[in-house]
Tab-separated table of C-alpha atoms and ligand atoms in Angstrom:
chain	number	residue	atom	x	y	z
A	25	MET	CA	0.093	0.207	0.154
A	26	GLU	CA	1.185	3.301	-1.041
A	27	VAL	CA	0.519	6.790	0.642
A	28	LEU	CA	1.159	9.435	-1.798
A	29	GLY	CA	0.962	13.554	-0.271
A	30	ILE	CA	-0.554	16.068	-2.353
A	31	LYS	CA	0.969	19.374	-2.110
A	32	THR	CA	-1.155	22.147	-2.821
A	33	GLU	CA	-1.236	26.118	-1.824
A	34	LEU	CA	-2.511	27.385	1.165
A	35	ILE	CA	-5.812	26.823	1.054
A	36	LYS	CA	-7.754	29.997	1.872
A	37	ILE	CA	-11.250	31.022	3.045
A	38	GLY	CA	-13.561	30.219	-0.054
A	39	ASP	CA	-11.215	28.421	-2.326
A	40	ASP	CA	-12.152	25.556	-4.216
A	41	MET	CA	-10.796	22.670	-2.692
A	42	VAL	CA	-11.014	20.122	-5.845
A	43	LYS	CA	-9.245	22.826	-7.713
A	44	ALA	CA	-6.738	23.037	-5.747
A	45	LEU	CA	-6.149	19.094	-5.236
A	46	LYS	CA	-6.549	19.046	-9.388
A	47	LYS	CA	-3.404	21.500	-9.393
A	48	GLY	CA	-1.273	20.104	-6.759
A	49	MET	CA	-1.525	16.456	-8.716
A	50	GLU	CA	-0.982	18.050	-11.869
A	51	GLU	CA	2.402	19.784	-10.376
A	52	SER	CA	3.457	16.368	-8.664
A	53	GLY	CA	2.586	14.253	-11.798
A	54	LEU	CA	0.491	12.408	-9.872
A	55	LYS	CA	-3.071	10.871	-11.539
A	56	LEU	CA	-6.116	8.948	-10.102
A	57	GLU	CA	-6.009	5.608	-10.622
A	58	GLU	CA	-8.893	2.745	-10.230
A	59	GLY	CA	-9.182	2.001	-6.500
A	60	ASP	CA	-7.642	4.884	-5.592
A	61	ILE	CA	-8.598	6.224	-2.017
A	62	LEU	CA	-8.361	10.033	-1.497
A	63	VAL	CA	-7.720	11.279	2.093
A	64	VAL	CA	-8.862	15.068	2.330
A	65	SER	CA	-8.191	17.136	5.627
A	66	GLU	CA	-11.317	18.387	7.525
A	67	SER	CA	-9.346	21.778	8.331
A	68	ALA	CA	-8.648	22.497	4.712
A	69	LEU	CA	-11.849	21.481	3.562
A	70	ALA	CA	-13.925	23.533	6.125
A	71	THR	CA	-11.341	26.633	5.421
A	72	SER	CA	-12.651	26.240	1.600
A	73	GLU	CA	-16.196	25.900	2.704
A	74	ARG	CA	-15.759	29.175	5.118
A	75	ARG	CA	-16.647	27.586	7.862
A	76	VAL	CA	-14.338	30.045	9.521
A	77	VAL	CA	-15.116	32.460	12.368
A	78	ASN	CA	-13.608	35.792	13.496
A	79	LEU	CA	-14.082	35.677	17.325
A	80	GLU	CA	-14.428	39.475	17.197
A	81	ASP	CA	-17.981	38.733	15.469
A	82	VAL	CA	-18.920	36.707	18.031
A	83	THR	CA	-21.140	38.179	20.919
A	84	PRO	CA	-21.348	35.387	23.733
A	85	SER	CA	-24.659	34.676	25.433
A	86	ARG	CA	-24.536	34.435	29.270
A	87	LEU	CA	-24.447	30.870	29.498
A	88	ALA	CA	-21.407	30.863	26.825
A	89	CYS	CA	-19.899	33.343	29.626
A	90	THR	CA	-20.831	31.099	32.568
A	91	LEU	CA	-19.410	27.881	30.922
A	92	GLY	CA	-16.597	29.720	29.749
A	93	ALA	CA	-15.459	30.686	33.187
A	94	LYS	CA	-15.730	27.288	34.748
A	95	TYR	CA	-14.104	25.482	31.675
A	96	SER	CA	-11.499	28.157	31.440
A	97	LYS	CA	-12.227	28.822	27.565
A	98	ASP	CA	-13.000	32.100	25.653
A	99	PRO	CA	-16.684	32.694	25.946
A	100	ARG	CA	-16.919	33.677	22.142
A	101	GLU	CA	-15.813	30.130	21.545
A	102	MET	CA	-17.992	28.489	24.051
A	103	GLU	CA	-20.753	30.299	22.108
A	104	LEU	CA	-19.238	28.559	18.858
A	105	ILE	CA	-19.596	25.484	20.971
A	106	LEU	CA	-22.824	25.654	22.222
A	107	LYS	CA	-24.131	26.376	18.526
A	108	GLU	CA	-22.565	23.672	17.062
A	109	SER	CA	-22.978	21.040	19.674
A	110	ASP	CA	-25.975	19.026	20.760
A	111	GLU	CA	-24.813	18.609	24.324
A	112	ILE	CA	-21.550	19.258	26.410
A	113	VAL	CA	-21.004	15.997	28.013
A	114	GLY	CA	-18.727	17.634	30.502
A	115	GLY	CA	-14.615	19.025	30.790
A	116	ILE	CA	-12.055	19.866	32.106
A	117	PRO	CA	-10.080	23.448	31.979
A	118	GLY	CA	-9.547	24.590	28.327
A	119	VAL	CA	-11.642	21.709	26.775
A	120	VAL	CA	-15.327	20.738	26.917
A	121	LEU	CA	-16.479	17.216	25.808
A	122	THR	CA	-19.195	17.570	23.237
A	123	LEU	CA	-21.853	15.478	21.015
A	124	ASN	CA	-22.719	16.449	17.900
A	125	GLY	CA	-24.845	14.357	15.750
A	126	GLY	CA	-24.282	11.528	18.069
A	127	PHE	CA	-20.424	11.828	17.897
A	128	LEU	CA	-17.946	12.639	20.531
A	129	TYR	CA	-15.558	15.749	19.795
A	130	PRO	CA	-13.593	18.050	21.745
A	131	ASN	CA	-14.598	21.608	21.813
A	132	ALA	CA	-17.284	20.535	19.329
A	133	GLY	CA	-14.385	20.082	16.510
A	134	ILE	CA	-13.898	23.785	16.819
A	135	ASP	CA	-9.912	24.547	15.994
A	136	HIS	CA	-7.373	27.173	16.450
A	137	SER	CA	-4.922	25.360	14.353
A	138	ASN	CA	-4.577	26.075	10.841
A	139	ALA	CA	-6.714	28.890	11.333
A	140	PRO	CA	-5.597	32.639	10.527
A	141	PRO	CA	-4.936	34.743	13.664
A	142	GLY	CA	-7.822	35.296	15.583
A	143	TYR	CA	-9.869	33.248	13.820
A	144	VAL	CA	-11.539	29.414	14.563
A	145	ILE	CA	-12.227	26.838	12.256
A	146	LEU	CA	-15.309	24.998	12.435
A	147	PHE	CA	-16.265	21.390	11.179
A	148	PRO	CA	-17.474	21.105	7.689
A	149	ALA	CA	-21.133	21.641	7.536
A	150	ASP	CA	-21.975	17.974	5.820
A	151	PRO	CA	-18.535	15.938	5.665
A	152	LYS	CA	-20.408	12.966	3.876
A	153	ARG	CA	-22.012	14.993	1.360
A	154	THR	CA	-18.752	17.085	0.959
A	155	ALA	CA	-17.036	13.680	0.185
A	156	GLU	CA	-19.671	12.370	-2.210
A	157	ASP	CA	-19.103	15.990	-4.039
A	158	ILE	CA	-15.439	15.779	-4.413
A	159	ARG	CA	-15.575	12.461	-5.813
A	160	ARG	CA	-17.944	13.261	-8.175
A	161	ARG	CA	-16.051	16.103	-8.924
A	162	ILE	CA	-12.529	14.401	-9.044
A	163	SER	CA	-12.797	10.745	-9.661
A	164	GLY	CA	-12.952	11.132	-13.656
A	165	GLY	CA	-14.537	8.207	-14.069
A	166	LYS	CA	-12.367	5.827	-11.967
A	167	ARG	CA	-14.160	4.071	-9.082
A	168	ILE	CA	-12.313	5.613	-6.063
A	169	GLY	CA	-13.076	6.713	-2.293
A	170	ILE	CA	-13.053	9.354	-0.385
A	171	ILE	CA	-12.917	10.367	3.489
A	172	VAL	CA	-12.664	13.195	5.058
A	173	GLY	CA	-10.324	13.390	7.698
A	174	ASP	CA	-9.732	14.824	11.551
A	175	SER	CA	-7.518	13.172	13.976
A	176	ARG	CA	-8.501	12.651	17.881
A	177	THR	CA	-7.142	11.232	21.000
A	178	HIS	CA	-8.200	8.013	22.701
A	179	PRO	CA	-9.023	8.617	26.364
A	180	LEU	CA	-6.019	8.533	28.526
A	181	ARG	CA	-3.327	8.457	25.540
A	182	PHE	CA	-1.091	10.628	24.481
A	183	GLY	CA	-1.070	11.260	20.571
A	184	CYS	CA	-3.570	11.670	18.049
A	185	VAL	CA	-4.917	9.474	15.630
A	186	GLY	CA	-6.994	9.719	12.246
A	187	VAL	CA	-10.443	9.760	12.416
A	188	ALA	CA	-13.336	9.962	9.401
A	189	LEU	CA	-15.479	12.639	9.454
A	190	GLY	CA	-17.798	11.475	6.196
A	191	CYS	CA	-16.865	9.031	3.533
A	192	ALA	CA	-17.745	8.328	-0.191
A	193	GLY	CA	-17.049	5.174	-2.157
A	194	ILE	CA	-15.669	2.927	0.627
A	195	GLU	CA	-17.633	1.144	3.519
A	196	PRO	CA	-15.533	3.218	7.023
A	197	VAL	CA	-16.011	-0.177	8.753
A	198	GLU	CA	-15.609	-3.854	8.028
A	199	ASP	CA	-17.705	-6.244	10.019
A	200	ALA	CA	-15.553	-8.942	11.254
A	201	ARG	CA	-17.752	-10.792	13.468
A	202	GLY	CA	-18.323	-14.524	12.215
A	203	GLN	CA	-14.373	-14.635	11.089
A	204	VAL	CA	-12.375	-17.069	12.887
A	205	ASP	CA	-9.171	-16.330	15.392
A	206	LEU	CA	-6.274	-17.948	15.284
A	207	TYR	CA	-7.792	-21.060	17.087
A	208	GLY	CA	-10.784	-20.970	15.393
A	209	LYS	CA	-13.140	-19.144	17.778
A	210	PRO	CA	-15.694	-16.947	16.075
A	211	LEU	CA	-14.972	-13.319	16.475
A	212	LEU	CA	-18.156	-11.783	18.532
A	213	ILE	CA	-17.791	-7.662	18.389
A	214	THR	CA	-14.947	-6.772	16.326
A	215	ARG	CA	-15.515	-4.451	13.702
A	216	LYS	CA	-12.427	-2.923	11.663
A	217	ALA	CA	-12.409	1.072	11.528
A	218	VAL	CA	-11.262	0.948	7.785
A	219	ALA	CA	-11.356	4.581	7.086
A	220	ASP	CA	-10.422	5.522	10.483
A	221	ASN	CA	-7.150	3.462	9.907
A	222	LEU	CA	-6.680	4.930	6.729
A	223	VAL	CA	-6.967	8.363	7.580
A	224	SER	CA	-4.140	7.558	10.461
A	225	ALA	CA	-1.930	6.345	7.811
A	226	ALA	CA	-2.712	9.295	5.409
A	227	GLN	CA	-1.475	11.725	8.774
A	228	ILE	CA	1.764	10.013	8.866
A	229	VAL	CA	2.190	11.682	5.028
A	230	MET	CA	0.052	14.700	5.942
A	231	GLY	CA	1.597	15.690	9.270
A	232	GLU	CA	-0.502	18.395	11.170
A	233	SER	CA	1.069	21.483	10.883
A	234	ASN	CA	2.574	23.669	8.164
A	235	GLU	CA	3.121	20.834	5.450
A	236	SER	CA	0.666	22.342	3.112
A	237	THR	CA	-0.075	18.819	2.513
A	238	PRO	CA	-4.014	18.751	2.787
A	239	ALA	CA	-4.499	15.286	0.804
A	240	VAL	CA	-3.107	12.093	0.202
A	241	ILE	CA	-3.596	9.107	-2.140
A	242	ILE	CA	-3.733	5.513	-0.420
A	243	ARG	CA	-2.678	3.433	-3.163
A	244	GLY	CA	-3.296	-0.469	-3.194
A	245	ALA	CA	-5.389	-0.570	0.170
A	246	PRO	CA	-6.995	-3.576	0.033
A	247	VAL	CA	-10.355	-2.068	0.596
A	248	ALA	CA	-13.121	-2.328	-1.990
A	249	ILE	CA	-14.859	0.614	-3.547
A	250	VAL	CA	-18.411	0.243	-3.419
A	251	ASP	CA	-21.332	2.362	-4.584
A	252	GLY	CA	-23.891	4.071	-2.567
A	253	SER	CA	-24.170	5.906	0.137
A	254	CYS	CA	-21.411	5.243	3.075
A	255	ASP	CA	-22.594	5.947	6.520
A	256	ILE	CA	-20.407	6.208	9.471
A	257	LEU	CA	-23.091	4.204	12.243
A	258	ARG	CA	-22.984	5.287	15.812
A	259	ILE	CA	-23.324	3.665	18.854
A	260	PRO	CA	-25.742	5.657	21.223
A	261	PRO	CA	-24.137	7.169	24.573
A	262	GLU	CA	-25.654	4.834	27.094
A	263	GLU	CA	-23.897	1.675	25.283
A	264	CYS	CA	-20.731	3.194	24.459
A	265	MET	CA	-18.251	1.096	26.759
A	266	TYR	CA	-16.536	5.057	27.667
A	267	ILE	CA	-19.665	7.281	27.786
A	268	GLY	CA	-21.977	4.863	29.202
A	269	ALA	CA	-19.411	3.757	31.985
A	270	LEU	CA	-19.453	7.746	32.985
A	271	ARG	CA	-22.840	8.484	32.741
A	272	HIS	CA	-24.222	5.661	34.630
A	273	GLY	CA	-21.637	6.204	37.382
A	274	PRO	CA	-22.414	7.495	40.996
A	275	HIS	CA	-21.657	11.088	40.172
A	276	PRO	CA	-22.630	11.282	36.257
A	277	TYR	CA	-21.391	14.141	34.077
A	278	THR	CA	-24.428	16.760	34.154
A	279	GLY	CA	-23.749	18.191	30.779
A	280	GLY	CA	-22.289	21.453	32.141
A	281	TYR	CA	-25.589	22.547	33.768
A	282	ASP	CA	-24.170	22.333	37.208
A	283	ASP	CA	-24.818	25.974	37.565
A	284	LEU	CA	-28.751	25.231	36.932
A	285	ILE	CA	-28.792	22.520	39.650
A	286	ASP	CA	-27.539	24.994	42.435
A	287	GLU	CA	-30.284	27.708	40.922
A	288	ALA	CA	-32.752	24.513	41.820
A	289	LEU	CA	-31.068	24.148	44.826
A	290	GLN	CA	-31.507	27.950	45.982
A	291	ALA	CA	-35.189	27.473	44.943
A	292	ARG	CA	-35.653	24.848	46.604
A	293	LYS	CA	-35.047	26.520	50.029
A	294	ALA	CA	-37.941	28.693	49.355
A	295	SER	CA	-40.596	25.751	48.703
A	296	TYR	CA	-43.615	25.993	50.627
A	297	ALA	CA	-44.277	22.471	51.745
A	298	PRO	CA	-45.863	21.883	55.272
A	299	TYR	CA	-48.257	19.602	54.136
A	300	SER	CA	-45.824	16.700	52.600
A	301	GLY	CA	-42.870	18.201	54.123
A	302	PHE	CA	-41.124	16.971	50.135
A	303	LYS	CA	-39.516	20.121	49.251
A	304	VAL	CA	-38.751	20.772	45.721
A	305	GLY	CA	-36.393	23.000	43.109
A	306	ALA	CA	-36.657	24.067	39.909
A	307	ALA	CA	-34.797	25.979	37.650
A	308	ILE	CA	-36.006	26.847	33.819
A	309	LEU	CA	-32.760	27.900	31.576
A	310	THR	CA	-34.171	29.942	28.759
A	311	LYS	CA	-32.672	30.194	25.141
A	312	SER	CA	-31.373	33.784	25.646
A	313	GLY	CA	-29.632	32.416	28.659
A	314	ARG	CA	-32.120	33.822	31.520
A	315	ILE	CA	-33.108	31.718	34.237
A	316	TYR	CA	-36.402	31.512	36.542
A	317	SER	CA	-36.650	29.337	39.433
A	318	ALA	CA	-39.349	28.101	41.892
A	319	GLY	CA	-40.203	25.676	44.976
A	320	ASN	CA	-43.109	23.830	45.199
A	321	MET	CA	-45.941	25.439	46.331
A	322	GLU	CA	-48.720	23.648	48.718
A	323	ASN	CA	-52.286	23.945	49.973
A	324	ALA	CA	-54.655	22.927	52.591
A	325	LEU	CA	-56.130	21.856	49.558
A	326	ALA	CA	-54.022	19.295	48.163
A	327	SER	CA	-55.318	19.433	44.600
A	328	ALA	CA	-54.543	23.374	45.154
A	329	SER	CA	-50.533	22.380	45.178
A	330	ILE	CA	-48.141	23.280	42.469
A	331	CYS	CA	-45.282	21.425	41.547
A	332	ALA	CA	-41.794	23.625	41.652
A	333	GLU	CA	-41.499	23.107	37.623
A	334	ARG	CA	-44.626	24.622	37.236
A	335	ALA	CA	-44.035	27.086	39.628
A	336	ALA	CA	-40.768	28.097	37.655
A	337	LEU	CA	-42.424	27.840	34.180
A	338	ALA	CA	-45.503	30.494	35.623
A	339	LYS	CA	-42.504	32.723	36.111
A	340	ALA	CA	-41.008	32.227	32.655
A	341	ILE	CA	-44.241	32.486	30.855
A	342	ALA	CA	-45.529	35.660	32.659
A	343	SER	CA	-42.042	37.124	31.976
A	344	GLY	CA	-42.594	36.441	28.165
A	345	ASP	CA	-40.255	33.989	27.591
A	346	ARG	CA	-41.446	30.893	25.400
A	347	GLU	CA	-38.151	29.196	23.967
A	348	PHE	CA	-36.332	27.089	26.917
A	349	GLU	CA	-32.964	25.081	26.802
A	350	ALA	CA	-33.146	23.291	29.916
A	351	LEU	CA	-35.063	22.490	32.991
A	352	ALA	CA	-33.518	21.490	36.109
A	353	VAL	CA	-35.157	20.126	39.104
A	354	VAL	CA	-33.819	18.871	42.525
A	355	GLY	CA	-35.690	16.676	45.596
A	356	ASP	CA	-34.691	14.794	48.299
A	357	THR	CA	-35.242	11.347	46.459
A	358	SER	CA	-33.351	8.079	45.841
A	359	MET	CA	-32.872	8.153	42.395
A	360	PRO	CA	-32.316	11.178	40.423
A	361	MET	CA	-35.745	13.561	40.885
A	362	SER	CA	-38.209	12.913	38.143
A	363	PRO	CA	-40.981	15.203	37.335
A	364	CYS	CA	-44.590	14.376	37.493
A	365	GLY	CA	-46.712	13.620	34.471
A	366	ILE	CA	-48.599	17.321	34.490
A	367	CYS	CA	-44.644	19.130	34.554
A	368	ARG	CA	-44.100	17.155	31.582
A	369	GLN	CA	-47.325	17.843	30.002
A	370	MET	CA	-46.914	21.757	30.406
A	371	PHE	CA	-42.792	21.594	29.513
A	372	SER	CA	-43.681	19.300	26.308
A	373	GLU	CA	-46.049	22.107	25.423
A	374	PHE	CA	-42.978	24.445	24.677
A	375	GLY	CA	-40.828	21.526	22.609
A	376	GLY	CA	-39.879	17.961	23.459
A	377	ASP	CA	-36.194	19.119	23.318
A	378	ILE	CA	-35.983	20.895	26.584
A	379	LYS	CA	-33.298	19.151	28.046
A	380	VAL	CA	-34.136	17.893	31.605
A	381	VAL	CA	-31.790	18.093	34.398
A	382	MET	CA	-32.917	15.389	37.222
A	383	ALA	CA	-31.198	15.973	40.650
A	384	ASN	CA	-31.157	15.011	44.250
A	385	LEU	CA	-29.280	16.093	47.230
A	386	LYS	CA	-26.758	13.061	47.033
A	387	GLY	CA	-25.350	15.219	43.861
A	388	GLU	CA	-26.771	11.988	41.631
A	389	VAL	CA	-27.859	13.345	38.125
A	390	ALA	CA	-29.460	12.041	35.321
A	391	MET	CA	-30.351	13.834	31.708
A	392	ALA	CA	-33.274	13.163	29.385
A	393	ARG	CA	-35.418	15.514	26.848
A	394	ILE	CA	-38.857	16.160	27.777
A	395	SER	CA	-39.846	13.660	24.238
A	396	ASP	CA	-37.966	10.850	25.967
A	397	LEU	CA	-40.037	11.518	29.213
A	398	LEU	CA	-43.184	11.839	27.385
A	399	PRO	CA	-43.364	10.230	24.095
A	400	GLU	CA	-46.229	10.593	21.910
A	401	ALA	CA	-47.071	13.892	23.952
A	402	PHE	CA	-50.854	15.170	23.187
A	403	ASP	CA	-49.874	18.606	21.674
A	404	GLY	CA	-51.746	21.213	19.633
A	405	SER	CA	-51.654	19.066	16.351
A	406	CYS	CA	-53.830	16.523	18.233
A	407	LEU	CA	-56.563	19.391	18.156
A	408	GLU	CA	-56.484	19.818	14.502
A	409	LYS	CA	-59.830	18.253	13.217
A	410	PRO	CA	-59.369	15.124	11.005
A	411	GLU	CA	-59.984	16.051	7.626
A	412	SER	CA	-63.690	14.220	6.483
B	19	THU	N1	-43.871	18.036	43.490
B	19	THU	C1	-43.167	18.767	42.607
B	19	THU	O1	-42.727	20.067	43.029
B	19	THU	N2	-42.662	18.458	41.151
B	19	THU	C2	-42.783	17.236	41.003
B	19	THU	O2	-42.479	16.808	39.949
B	19	THU	C3	-43.218	15.939	41.493
B	19	THU	C4	-43.671	16.386	42.875
B	19	THU	C5	-44.196	18.248	44.650
B	19	THU	C6	-45.771	18.556	44.716
B	19	THU	C7	-46.195	18.357	45.850
B	19	THU	O3	-45.648	19.707	46.769
B	19	THU	C8	-44.870	17.475	46.413
B	19	THU	O4	-43.870	17.247	45.717
B	19	THU	C9	-45.515	16.088	47.061
B	19	THU	O5	-45.984	15.741	46.236
């Protein structure tokens, strides 16, 4: 197997990557051959796709400032991380671990390296589509594969290895289950990360810094070129050895909402629960970064009592807010405090995506979306009359 680097001029914002690659190949006398696999660096692609942001143009929200202080990050960068990711799983000073589209990345893939001073590079918007576009435009009728490659570290190990963000023309993971080991026993869980391994090989030639080699051709790899869509499949977080193990431990990550839990704990102090003695605190974070909190409020007439979550929601709605990012609820429960059905219904009205951060006084936390807690909810669409 050969790994042939394609040197190009520095890829600038908005440059046509395919043109640059064609020129680079021509200058070094390289031509694509049947079965070749082209690995292209994600940062060069993102630059060509204008996925580059001047930090001076970013205004951080209150949440970004809070999280920036918590994780020692520039709040403007934290703002971009919040925008680019679905969830912040946790973090250490300088790095937060995020989930984007079901994959785990440091800082939502936002990178300073190879970006002009004062700028950061985001991930390419849709690496799979980019890979397909490049394949269509560069193949010249040859059957080739394309991989958009990035680098990453493994837990508790130094050093970067390759990872494929998107592919076209090759199956990213080869299922080796059913094959037999040296002693004839069938392999039960082995899948080969073919595309990731090819990116690692590519990176030995590409380098990570100023080598100006944003792509390589891998020739003679024992990998079949395929047609059709090549998806990189993901493992749900709860089934992942790393994330599942950390989340279900005694102190699972709270996805960066520790401050919201603190607000709920504060509100719990003002709970009025003389009948049940069961104090609950809730805090709602709006998409604009405002927080509304309340405790539960009981009444001699039991049915006139109101839960902490709904008391906080009433405050938010009365203040004109309608868009919510997260709800934290805390009670003295053996498991993280789970909101009642009526509260689920009332929050569901404002979006199934709202994150519910459930906590107890032991510091245990669990997180779910409203739509997970109340699937198939009764909503406004149910009131529409069926067509006769
Ligand atoms: N409670 C809440 O505040 N939130 C819930 O989600 C469940 C229950 C309160 C209502 C009542 O004051 C007490 O807990 C016992 O039901």
